[in-house]
PDB file of C-alpha atoms in Angstrom:
ATOM      1  CA  LEU A   1    -118.572-144.226  11.629  1.00 87.00           C
ATOM      2  CA  PRO A   2    -120.865-145.891  13.181  1.00 87.00           C
ATOM      3  CA  SER A   3    -124.835-145.068  13.275  1.00 84.00           C
ATOM      4  CA  HIS A   4    -124.247-143.535   9.942  1.00 84.00           C
ATOM      5  CA  TYR A   5    -122.852-140.243  11.816  1.00 88.00           C
ATOM      6  CA  HIS A   6    -120.555-138.212   9.652  1.00 87.00           C
ATOM      7  CA  ILE A   7    -117.366-135.912  10.938  1.00 87.00           C
ATOM      8  CA  GLY A   8    -119.105-132.477  11.401  1.00 84.00           C
ATOM      9  CA  ASP A   9    -122.327-134.008  12.376  1.00 86.00           C
ATOM     10  CA  ILE A  10    -124.270-132.291  15.703  1.00 84.00           C
ATOM     11  CA  VAL A  11    -125.036-134.345  18.389  1.00 88.00           C
ATOM     12  CA  ILE A  12    -126.707-133.625  22.125  1.00 86.00           C
ATOM     13  CA  SER A  13    -125.884-135.078  25.242  1.00 87.00           C
ATOM     14  CA  LYS A  14    -128.240-137.291  26.760  1.00 86.00           C
ATOM     15  CA  ALA A  15    -126.826-138.298  29.618  1.00 84.00           C
ATOM     16  CA  ASP A  16    -124.310-136.357  32.304  1.00 84.00           C
ATOM     17  CA  PHE A  17    -120.497-138.449  31.392  1.00 83.00           C
ATOM     18  CA  LYS A  18    -116.818-137.884  32.119  1.00 79.00           C
ATOM     19  CA  HIS A  19    -113.605-138.355  30.378  1.00 74.00           C
ATOM     20  CA  LYS A  20    -110.453-138.333  31.536  1.00 75.00           C
ATOM     21  CA  THR A  21    -110.689-134.714  32.937  1.00 72.00           C
ATOM     22  CA  ALA A  22    -113.593-133.528  30.474  1.00 73.00           C
ATOM     23  CA  THR A  23    -117.268-133.325  32.082  1.00 80.00           C
ATOM     24  CA  VAL A  24    -120.461-133.502  29.654  1.00 83.00           C
ATOM     25  CA  VAL A  25    -123.755-132.568  30.667  1.00 81.00           C
ATOM     26  CA  ILE A  26    -127.229-133.477  29.657  1.00 83.00           C
ATOM     27  CA  GLY A  27    -128.744-131.082  26.592  1.00 80.00           C
ATOM     28  CA  GLU A  28    -124.399-130.081  25.669  1.00 81.00           C
ATOM     29  CA  ARG A  29    -124.591-129.558  21.927  1.00 80.00           C
ATOM     30  CA  GLY A  30    -121.116-130.880  20.014  1.00 84.00           C
ATOM     31  CA  THR A  31    -119.703-131.781  17.032  1.00 86.00           C
ATOM     32  CA  VAL A  32    -118.235-135.515  15.830  1.00 89.00           C
ATOM     33  CA  ILE A  33    -114.372-134.899  14.835  1.00 88.00           C
ATOM     34  CA  GLY A  34    -113.610-138.264  14.153  1.00 89.00           C
ATOM     35  CA  MET A  35    -113.564-142.135  15.283  1.00 90.00           C
ATOM     36  CA  SER A  36    -112.997-143.224  18.513  1.00 89.00           C
ATOM     37  CA  ALA A  37    -109.808-144.845  19.557  1.00 87.00           C
ATOM     38  CA  VAL A  38    -111.421-146.959  22.312  1.00 86.00           C
ATOM     39  CA  ASP A  39    -114.066-148.480  20.637  1.00 91.00           C
ATOM     40  CA  ARG A  40    -115.072-148.076  17.120  1.00 90.00           C
ATOM     41  CA  ARG A  41    -118.077-149.494  17.077  1.00 91.00           C
ATOM     42  CA  ASN A  42    -119.640-148.300  19.854  1.00 93.00           C
ATOM     43  CA  LYS A  43    -117.958-144.604  20.365  1.00 92.00           C
ATOM     44  CA  LEU A  44    -117.807-141.719  18.774  1.00 92.00           C
ATOM     45  CA  LEU A  45    -114.487-139.026  19.012  1.00 89.00           C
ATOM     46  CA  CYS A  46    -116.170-135.927  19.606  1.00 87.00           C
ATOM     47  CA  GLN A  47    -115.748-132.520  20.730  1.00 83.00           C
ATOM     48  CA  PHE A  48    -118.347-129.948  23.075  1.00 78.00           C
ATOM     49  CA  VAL A  49    -117.438-126.402  23.875  1.00 65.00           C
ATOM     50  CA  ASP A  50    -114.429-125.273  25.441  1.00 57.00           C
ATOM     51  CA  ARG A  51    -113.434-129.156  25.916  1.00 59.00           C
ATOM     52  CA  CYS A  52    -110.878-131.122  24.027  1.00 64.00           C
ATOM     53  CA  SER A  53    -111.880-134.528  22.088  1.00 77.00           C
ATOM     54  CA  VAL A  54    -114.415-136.376  23.713  1.00 85.00           C
ATOM     55  CA  GLU A  55    -115.221-140.203  23.695  1.00 88.00           C
ATOM     56  CA  ALA A  56    -119.255-140.402  23.607  1.00 89.00           C
ATOM     57  CA  ASN A  57    -121.021-143.559  24.214  1.00 91.00           C
ATOM     58  CA  LEU A  58    -123.681-143.964  20.932  1.00 92.00           C
ATOM     59  CA  ASP A  59    -126.387-144.512  23.819  1.00 91.00           C
ATOM     60  CA  ASP A  60    -125.378-141.141  25.257  1.00 89.00           C
ATOM     61  CA  ILE A  61    -125.830-138.942  22.206  1.00 90.00           C
ATOM     62  CA  GLN A  62    -128.163-138.589  19.803  1.00 88.00           C
ATOM     63  CA  HIS A  63    -127.703-136.847  16.516  1.00 89.00           C
ATOM     64  CA  GLU A  64    -129.437-133.639  15.873  1.00 86.00           C
ATOM     65  CA  LEU A  65    -130.711-133.087  12.642  1.00 87.00           C
ATOM     66  CA  PRO A  66    -131.086-130.296  10.622  1.00 83.00           C
ATOM     67  CA  GLY A  67    -133.420-127.380  11.791  1.00 80.00           C
ATOM     68  CA  GLY A  68    -132.977-128.797  15.342  1.00 82.00           C
ATOM     69  CA  PHE A  69    -134.906-131.876  14.652  1.00 88.00           C
ATOM     70  CA  ARG A  70    -134.365-135.365  16.160  1.00 88.00           C
ATOM     71  CA  ALA A  71    -135.263-139.040  14.817  1.00 89.00           C
ATOM     72  CA  GLY A  72    -138.413-139.952  16.560  1.00 88.00           C
ATOM     73  CA  ASP A  73    -139.825-136.101  17.140  1.00 89.00           C
ATOM     74  CA  VAL A  74    -143.131-135.556  17.095  1.00 89.00           C
ATOM     75  CA  VAL A  75    -143.938-132.973  13.920  1.00 90.00           C
ATOM     76  CA  ILE A  76    -146.893-131.190  12.325  1.00 90.00           C
ATOM     77  CA  SER A  77    -146.325-130.521   8.878  1.00 90.00           C
ATOM     78  CA  ARG A  78    -147.085-126.595   7.424  1.00 85.00           C
ATOM     79  CA  ILE A  79    -147.156-128.022   3.318  1.00 85.00           C
ATOM     80  CA  ASP A  80    -149.796-129.669   1.467  1.00 87.00           C
ATOM     81  CA  ARG A  81    -147.877-132.622  -0.451  1.00 89.00           C
ATOM     82  CA  THR A  82    -148.870-135.535  -3.106  1.00 90.00           C
ATOM     83  CA  GLU A  83    -146.989-137.903  -4.803  1.00 91.00           C
ATOM     84  CA  GLY A  84    -149.583-140.387  -6.507  1.00 91.00           C
ATOM     85  CA  PRO A  85    -151.299-142.083  -3.664  1.00 93.00           C
ATOM     86  CA  ASN A  86    -149.273-140.620  -0.834  1.00 93.00           C
ATOM     87  CA  ASN A  87    -150.428-137.539   0.433  1.00 92.00           C
ATOM     88  CA  VAL A  88    -149.111-135.184   3.609  1.00 91.00           C
ATOM     89  CA  GLN A  89    -151.603-132.269   4.158  1.00 89.00           C
ATOM     90  CA  VAL A  90    -150.801-128.632   6.508  1.00 86.00           C
ATOM     91  CA  GLY A  91    -151.462-129.917  10.183  1.00 86.00           C
ATOM     92  CA  ASP A  92    -151.187-133.372   9.872  1.00 90.00           C
ATOM     93  CA  ARG A  93    -148.653-135.410  12.591  1.00 91.00           C
ATOM     94  CA  GLY A  94    -145.940-136.958  11.879  1.00 93.00           C
ATOM     95  CA  ILE A  95    -143.037-138.579  12.974  1.00 94.00           C
ATOM     96  CA  VAL A  96    -139.149-137.237  11.842  1.00 93.00           C
ATOM     97  CA  LEU A  97    -137.169-140.653  11.259  1.00 92.00           C
ATOM     98  CA  GLY A  98    -133.707-139.883  10.174  1.00 89.00           C
ATOM     99  CA  VAL A  99    -131.169-137.599   7.778  1.00 85.00           C
ATOM    100  CA  SER A 100    -132.913-137.700   4.680  1.00 87.00           C
ATOM    101  CA  PRO A 101    -130.701-138.982   1.784  1.00 82.00           C
ATOM    102  CA  VAL A 102    -132.293-136.123  -0.523  1.00 78.00           C
ATOM    103  CA  ASP A 103    -130.114-133.344   1.409  1.00 78.00           C
ATOM    104  CA  ARG A 104    -128.720-134.024   4.096  1.00 78.00           C
ATOM    105  CA  ASP A 105    -128.153-130.151   5.703  1.00 78.00           C
ATOM    106  CA  LYS A 106    -131.660-128.874   4.506  1.00 82.00           C
ATOM    107  CA  HIS A 107    -134.119-132.069   5.019  1.00 88.00           C
ATOM    108  CA  VAL A 108    -135.243-134.978   6.761  1.00 91.00           C
ATOM    109  CA  HIS A 109    -137.030-138.075   6.499  1.00 93.00           C
ATOM    110  CA  CYS A 110    -140.727-137.998   8.133  1.00 94.00           C
ATOM    111  CA  GLN A 111    -143.530-140.979   8.178  1.00 94.00           C
ATOM    112  CA  PHE A 112    -147.083-139.645   8.232  1.00 95.00           C
ATOM    113  CA  PRO A 113    -150.359-141.272   8.683  1.00 94.00           C
ATOM    114  CA  ASN A 114    -151.051-141.373   4.688  1.00 93.00           C
ATOM    115  CA  PHE A 115    -147.341-141.027   3.717  1.00 94.00           C
ATOM    116  CA  ALA A 116    -145.210-143.899   4.992  1.00 91.00           C
ATOM    117  CA  ILE A 117    -141.763-142.117   3.842  1.00 92.00           C
ATOM    118  CA  VAL A 118    -141.569-138.702   2.894  1.00 92.00           C
ATOM    119  CA  SER A 119    -138.239-135.840   2.870  1.00 92.00           C
ATOM    120  CA  LEU A 120    -139.496-132.807   3.358  1.00 90.00           C
ATOM    121  CA  VAL A 121    -137.541-129.478   3.897  1.00 87.00           C
ATOM    122  CA  VAL A 122    -137.096-128.939   7.357  1.00 85.00           C
ATOM    123  CA  THR A 123    -138.923-125.284   7.217  1.00 81.00           C
ATOM    124  CA  ALA A 124    -142.130-127.217   5.724  1.00 86.00           C
ATOM    125  CA  LEU A 125    -142.158-129.322   9.709  1.00 87.00           C
ATOM    126  CA  HIS A 126    -142.622-127.625  13.158  1.00 84.00           C
ATOM    127  CA  LEU A 127    -142.325-129.731  16.467  1.00 82.00           C
ATOM    128  CA  GLU A 128    -145.087-130.553  18.203  1.00 82.00           C
ATOM    129  CA  SER A 129    -145.603-128.043  20.827  1.00 75.00           C
ATOM    130  CA  THR A 130    -146.010-130.612  24.026  1.00 77.00           C
ATOM    131  CA  HIS A 131    -143.259-132.982  22.840  1.00 81.00           C
ATOM    132  CA  TYR A 132    -140.119-132.761  24.626  1.00 86.00           C
ATOM    133  CA  ARG A 133    -136.591-134.366  24.100  1.00 84.00           C
ATOM    134  CA  ILE A 134    -133.945-135.303  26.795  1.00 84.00           C
ATOM    135  CA  GLY A 135    -131.812-131.941  26.635  1.00 83.00           C
ATOM    136  CA  ASP A 136    -134.044-129.262  25.696  1.00 84.00           C
ATOM    137  CA  THR A 137    -134.188-126.498  27.584  1.00 84.00           C
ATOM    138  CA  VAL A 138    -137.628-125.003  28.932  1.00 87.00           C
ATOM    139  CA  VAL A 139    -138.873-122.638  31.031  1.00 89.00           C
ATOM    140  CA  SER A 140    -141.078-122.599  33.616  1.00 90.00           C
ATOM    141  CA  ARG A 141    -144.392-121.400  33.557  1.00 90.00           C
ATOM    142  CA  LYS A 142    -145.405-121.460  36.971  1.00 89.00           C
ATOM    143  CA  SER A 143    -143.839-121.910  40.644  1.00 90.00           C
ATOM    144  CA  PHE A 144    -143.638-124.674  42.925  1.00 87.00           C
ATOM    145  CA  ALA A 145    -141.883-126.597  45.305  1.00 85.00           C
ATOM    146  CA  ARG A 146    -139.901-130.082  45.624  1.00 80.00           C
ATOM    147  CA  GLY A 147    -139.513-130.457  49.023  1.00 80.00           C
ATOM    148  CA  ALA A 148    -137.090-127.938  50.621  1.00 81.00           C
ATOM    149  CA  THR A 149    -136.418-126.800  46.468  1.00 85.00           C
ATOM    150  CA  LYS A 150    -138.391-124.229  45.169  1.00 87.00           C
ATOM    151  CA  VAL A 151    -138.666-123.393  41.691  1.00 89.00           C
ATOM    152  CA  HIS A 152    -139.960-119.662  40.345  1.00 90.00           C
ATOM    153  CA  VAL A 153    -141.199-118.908  37.240  1.00 90.00           C
ATOM    154  CA  GLY A 154    -139.079-117.768  34.662  1.00 88.00           C
ATOM    155  CA  ASP A 155    -136.548-120.491  35.786  1.00 89.00           C
ATOM    156  CA  LYS A 156    -134.624-122.980  32.969  1.00 87.00           C
ATOM    157  CA  GLY A 157    -134.038-126.597  33.667  1.00 88.00           C
ATOM    158  CA  ILE A 158    -133.011-129.138  31.531  1.00 87.00           C
ATOM    159  CA  VAL A 159    -135.432-131.960  30.176  1.00 88.00           C
ATOM    160  CA  ILE A 160    -133.470-135.406  31.688  1.00 87.00           C
ATOM    161  CA  ASP A 161    -136.287-138.093  31.006  1.00 86.00           C
ATOM    162  CA  VAL A 162    -139.849-138.648  28.875  1.00 82.00           C
ATOM    163  CA  LYS A 163    -139.995-142.273  29.107  1.00 67.00           C
ATOM    164  CA  GLY A 164    -143.371-143.808  30.766  1.00 60.00           C
ATOM    165  CA  MET A 165    -144.713-140.478  31.042  1.00 53.00           C
ATOM    166  CA  ALA A 166    -147.301-140.871  28.211  1.00 60.00           C
ATOM    167  CA  GLY A 167    -146.153-137.020  26.485  1.00 68.00           C
ATOM    168  CA  LYS A 168    -148.065-135.217  29.594  1.00 82.00           C
ATOM    169  CA  ARG A 169    -145.087-135.081  31.936  1.00 87.00           C
ATOM    170  CA  ILE A 170    -141.651-135.169  31.872  1.00 88.00           C
ATOM    171  CA  SER A 171    -139.234-134.735  34.545  1.00 89.00           C
ATOM    172  CA  CYS A 172    -136.887-131.891  34.564  1.00 88.00           C
ATOM    173  CA  LYS A 173    -133.518-130.811  36.380  1.00 88.00           C
ATOM    174  CA  PHE A 174    -133.296-126.654  37.496  1.00 89.00           C
ATOM    175  CA  SER A 175    -130.569-125.403  39.469  1.00 84.00           C
ATOM    176  CA  LYS A 176    -131.548-125.464  42.665  1.00 82.00           C
ATOM    177  CA  CYS A 177    -134.066-128.902  41.790  1.00 87.00           C
ATOM    178  CA  PRO A 178    -132.368-131.949  40.654  1.00 85.00           C
ATOM    179  CA  SER A 179    -135.161-133.844  39.394  1.00 86.00           C
ATOM    180  CA  ALA A 180    -138.588-132.563  38.881  1.00 87.00           C
ATOM    181  CA  ASP A 181    -141.293-134.121  37.326  1.00 88.00           C
ATOM    182  CA  VAL A 182    -143.836-131.710  35.735  1.00 89.00           C
ATOM    183  CA  ALA A 183    -146.531-131.347  33.609  1.00 88.00           C
ATOM    184  CA  VAL A 184    -145.748-129.980  29.759  1.00 87.00           C
ATOM    185  CA  SER A 185    -147.990-127.024  30.561  1.00 87.00           C
ATOM    186  CA  ASP A 186    -146.035-126.035  33.469  1.00 89.00           C
ATOM    187  CA  VAL A 187    -143.282-125.443  31.193  1.00 89.00           C
ATOM    188  CA  LYS A 188    -142.574-123.880  28.082  1.00 85.00           C
ATOM    189  CA  ARG A 189    -139.112-124.920  25.314  1.00 79.00           C
ATOM    190  CA  GLU A 190    -136.606-121.881  25.329  1.00 74.00           C
ATOM    191  CA  GLU A 191    -137.045-119.669  22.433  1.00 59.00           C
ATOM    192  CA  ALA A 192    -133.767-120.326  21.138  1.00 47.00           C
ATOM    193  CA  TYR A 193    -135.638-124.007  19.653  1.00 47.00           C
ATOM    194  CA  GLU A 194    -138.224-122.171  18.136  1.00 49.00           C
ATOM    195  CA  SER A 195    -135.727-120.384  16.195  1.00 48.00           C
ATOM    196  CA  LEU A 196    -133.947-123.375  14.666  1.00 47.00           C
ATOM    197  CA  SER A 197    -137.035-124.738  12.917  1.00 52.00           C
ATOM    198  CA  ASN A 198    -139.363-121.526  12.139  1.00 57.00           C
ATOM    199  CA  PRO A 199    -138.910-120.742   8.428  1.00 59.00           C
ATOM    200  CA  MET A 200    -139.576-116.604   9.784  1.00 58.00           C
ATOM    201  CA  ARG A 201    -135.833-116.825  11.495  1.00 57.00           C
ATOM    202  CA  VAL A 202    -134.731-119.455   9.177  1.00 58.00           C
ATOM    203  CA  LEU A 203    -134.985-117.468   5.683  1.00 67.00           C
ATOM    204  CA  PRO A 204    -134.329-113.904   5.559  1.00 72.00           C
ATOM    205  CA  SER A 205    -136.504-111.548   4.549  1.00 78.00           C
ATOM    206  CA  GLN A 206    -136.261-110.738   1.348  1.00 81.00           C
ATOM    207  CA  ASP A 207    -136.906-115.165   0.217  1.00 82.00           C
ATOM    208  CA  TRP A 208    -140.106-114.129   2.002  1.00 85.00           C
ATOM    209  CA  GLY A 209    -141.678-113.913  -1.260  1.00 87.00           C
ATOM    210  CA  ILE A 210    -145.381-114.783  -3.022  1.00 88.00           C
ATOM    211  CA  THR A 211    -145.988-115.542  -6.819  1.00 88.00           C
ATOM    212  CA  GLY A 212    -148.621-113.131  -8.696  1.00 87.00           C
ATOM    213  CA  ASP A 213    -150.651-116.824  -9.203  1.00 86.00           C
ATOM    214  CA  GLN A 214    -150.551-117.199  -5.298  1.00 85.00           C
ATOM    215  CA  LEU A 215    -151.868-114.039  -5.126  1.00 86.00           C
ATOM    216  CA  ASP A 216    -154.571-114.749  -6.974  1.00 85.00           C
ATOM    217  CA  SER A 217    -155.377-117.451  -5.823  1.00 83.00           C
ATOM    218  CA  LEU A 218    -156.062-115.794  -2.463  1.00 84.00           C
ATOM    219  CA  GLY A 219    -158.422-113.436  -4.404  1.00 82.00           C
ATOM    220  CA  HIS A 220    -160.582-116.108  -5.544  1.00 80.00           C
ATOM    221  CA  ARG A 221    -160.194-117.473  -2.004  1.00 77.00           C
ATOM    222  CA  VAL A 222    -161.740-114.099  -0.864  1.00 81.00           C
ATOM    223  CA  ALA A 223    -164.370-113.693  -3.180  1.00 78.00           C
ATOM    224  CA  ASN A 224    -165.737-117.056  -2.325  1.00 74.00           C
ATOM    225  CA  GLN A 225    -165.001-117.923   1.471  1.00 67.00           C
ATOM    226  CA  PHE A 226    -165.127-114.136   2.779  1.00 68.00           C
ATOM    227  CA  THR A 227    -167.098-114.772   6.005  1.00 56.00           C
ATOM    228  CA  GLY A 228    -166.884-110.879   6.817  1.00 53.00           C
ATOM    229  CA  ASN A 229    -169.707-108.471   6.526  1.00 55.00           C
ATOM    230  CA  SER A 230    -168.417-106.885   3.584  1.00 57.00           C
ATOM    231  CA  GLU A 231    -168.926-108.005  -0.131  1.00 67.00           C
ATOM    232  CA  ASN A 232    -165.830-106.564  -1.371  1.00 79.00           C
ATOM    233  CA  PRO A 233    -163.314-106.552   1.386  1.00 84.00           C
ATOM    234  CA  ASN A 234    -160.087-104.336   2.434  1.00 86.00           C
ATOM    235  CA  VAL A 235    -156.929-105.696   3.268  1.00 87.00           C
ATOM    236  CA  TYR A 236    -157.512-104.991   7.096  1.00 86.00           C
ATOM    237  CA  GLU A 237    -160.530-107.806   7.185  1.00 84.00           C
ATOM    238  CA  VAL A 238    -158.616-109.951   4.442  1.00 85.00           C
ATOM    239  CA  VAL A 239    -155.717-109.848   6.562  1.00 85.00           C
ATOM    240  CA  ARG A 240    -158.400-110.554  10.094  1.00 82.00           C
ATOM    241  CA  GLU A 241    -160.498-113.292   8.439  1.00 78.00           C
ATOM    242  CA  VAL A 242    -158.255-115.562   6.153  1.00 79.00           C
ATOM    243  CA  ILE A 243    -154.769-114.755   6.742  1.00 82.00           C
ATOM    244  CA  GLN A 244    -154.098-114.737  10.701  1.00 77.00           C
ATOM    245  CA  PRO A 245    -156.794-117.523  11.438  1.00 72.00           C
ATOM    246  CA  LEU A 246    -154.088-119.764   8.464  1.00 71.00           C
ATOM    247  CA  CYS A 247    -150.463-118.740  10.073  1.00 73.00           C
ATOM    248  CA  LEU A 248    -150.891-117.679  13.736  1.00 63.00           C
ATOM    249  CA  ALA A 249    -151.463-121.511  14.978  1.00 55.00           C
ATOM    250  CA  ARG A 250    -148.292-121.773  12.826  1.00 57.00           C
ATOM    251  CA  HIS A 251    -146.250-119.058  13.551  1.00 62.00           C
ATOM    252  CA  THR A 252    -145.421-118.152  10.203  1.00 72.00           C
ATOM    253  CA  SER A 253    -146.045-115.782   7.725  1.00 80.00           C
ATOM    254  CA  TYR A 254    -148.645-116.566   4.511  1.00 83.00           C
ATOM    255  CA  SER A 255    -145.711-116.226   1.933  1.00 84.00           C
ATOM    256  CA  VAL A 256    -143.876-118.547   3.566  1.00 77.00           C
ATOM    257  CA  LEU A 257    -146.919-120.999   4.636  1.00 73.00           C
ATOM    258  CA  LEU A 258    -147.193-121.013   0.953  1.00 76.00           C
ATOM    259  CA  ASN A 259    -143.355-121.300   0.473  1.00 76.00           C
ATOM    260  CA  PRO A 260    -141.857-122.840   3.395  1.00 68.00           C
ATOM    261  CA  GLY A 261    -138.281-123.264   1.032  1.00 68.00           C
ATOM    262  CA  GLY A 262    -138.749-119.507   0.567  1.00 75.00           C
ATOM    263  CA  LEU A 263    -138.918-117.205  -2.428  1.00 81.00           C
ATOM    264  CA  SER A 264    -137.121-114.906  -3.964  1.00 85.00           C
ATOM    265  CA  CYS A 265    -138.628-111.401  -4.164  1.00 88.00           C
ATOM    266  CA  ASP A 266    -138.306-109.228  -7.381  1.00 89.00           C
ATOM    267  CA  THR A 267    -141.192-106.734  -7.160  1.00 89.00           C
ATOM    268  CA  PHE A 268    -142.056-104.549  -4.112  1.00 90.00           C
ATOM    269  CA  VAL A 269    -145.767-103.370  -4.381  1.00 89.00           C
ATOM    270  CA  SER A 270    -146.853-100.658  -2.100  1.00 87.00           C
ATOM    271  CA  HIS A 271    -150.678-100.690  -1.154  1.00 86.00           C
ATOM    272  CA  ALA A 272    -153.434 -98.896   0.968  1.00 86.00           C
ATOM    273  CA  TRP A 273    -154.767-100.980   4.103  1.00 86.00           C
ATOM    274  CA  SER A 274    -158.280 -99.260   3.324  1.00 87.00           C
ATOM    275  CA  GLU A 275    -158.710-100.557  -0.102  1.00 89.00           C
ATOM    276  CA  SER A 276    -160.308-103.313  -1.852  1.00 88.00           C
ATOM    277  CA  TYR A 277    -158.219-106.422  -1.845  1.00 88.00           C
ATOM    278  CA  LEU A 278    -159.810-107.820  -5.211  1.00 88.00           C
ATOM    279  CA  GLN A 279    -159.434-104.085  -6.492  1.00 88.00           C
ATOM    280  CA  PHE A 280    -155.759-104.551  -5.618  1.00 89.00           C
ATOM    281  CA  VAL A 281    -155.160-107.890  -7.173  1.00 89.00           C
ATOM    282  CA  ALA A 282    -157.066-107.248 -10.438  1.00 89.00           C
ATOM    283  CA  ASP A 283    -154.344-103.577 -10.702  1.00 90.00           C
ATOM    284  CA  VAL A 284    -151.217-105.393  -9.742  1.00 90.00           C
ATOM    285  CA  LYS A 285    -152.641-108.060 -12.997  1.00 89.00           C
ATOM    286  CA  GLU A 286    -153.469-105.030 -15.140  1.00 89.00           C
ATOM    287  CA  ASP A 287    -149.937-104.139 -14.702  1.00 89.00           C
ATOM    288  CA  CYS A 288    -147.561-106.921 -15.165  1.00 88.00           C
ATOM    289  CA  THR A 289    -147.871-108.809 -18.152  1.00 85.00           C
ATOM    290  CA  ASP A 290    -145.997-111.841 -16.076  1.00 89.00           C
ATOM    291  CA  PHE A 291    -147.689-111.980 -12.966  1.00 87.00           C
ATOM    292  CA  LYS A 292    -148.237-115.378 -12.996  1.00 84.00           C
ATOM    293  CA  THR A 293    -144.823-116.009 -12.671  1.00 85.00           C
ATOM    294  CA  ARG A 294    -143.563-112.745 -10.580  1.00 89.00           C
ATOM    295  CA  VAL A 295    -142.906-113.326  -6.897  1.00 89.00           C
ATOM    296  CA  PHE A 296    -144.019-110.028  -5.202  1.00 87.00           C
TER     297      PHE A 296
END
């Protein structure tokens, strides 16, 4: 198929268009079902919700990659990765290039400042909060008026243009306002998108595991870098001072931050929140001969 599409690929409409009696609007998701019978070089045969086949111009659609990402998206890395002289670190800002040849269903090709081309699992990335794309569904954070029309807090809209706005403003269409130029801080992305790329929602809870070696590494970090008042912090203090600062900004758990692809748990450990974290790790190590490879 043209532009490296495959049958079954998900596409997003970037424009309102008609085909015969069918009307497709910006933001609608469809599925590639075959080659165009009209123009095999510039069109695809797609199916959108509640419609039969639609001939779609390539310029009017965009491929939705695994995790809801698209080529050109600005993303933030959730992981560290090094290959020879190339590396990407947690918090690095990169660009999605497109489909990954490694695994079309779970990976995307990206570019980072110190890693020209790298294939990453989608749960290792999250979309930059202020990066919007045509077709994104947004929710207004404030009330405002455009001429005789009003948009209220909580109203949903569709992003219809992002060009030439330096990433600070976008143009949206609301039900009672066909076009509104708004600051990105005045809207938020609808929760439905976040669920596509947030590993805490993509991965089943039994895959939120952490290895004994990772548990031990956290123990060393606590012993060497703890910033609380106690020299032997309890679990409450470790979570507050060490875990939460790492995880809150990335909207994920510590285990998934370390293992974005997930690790299936094989051992459940109960603990007291008021006990010493370092003693807790020592006790678990003593009871498990295969501690380093066990997944808790």
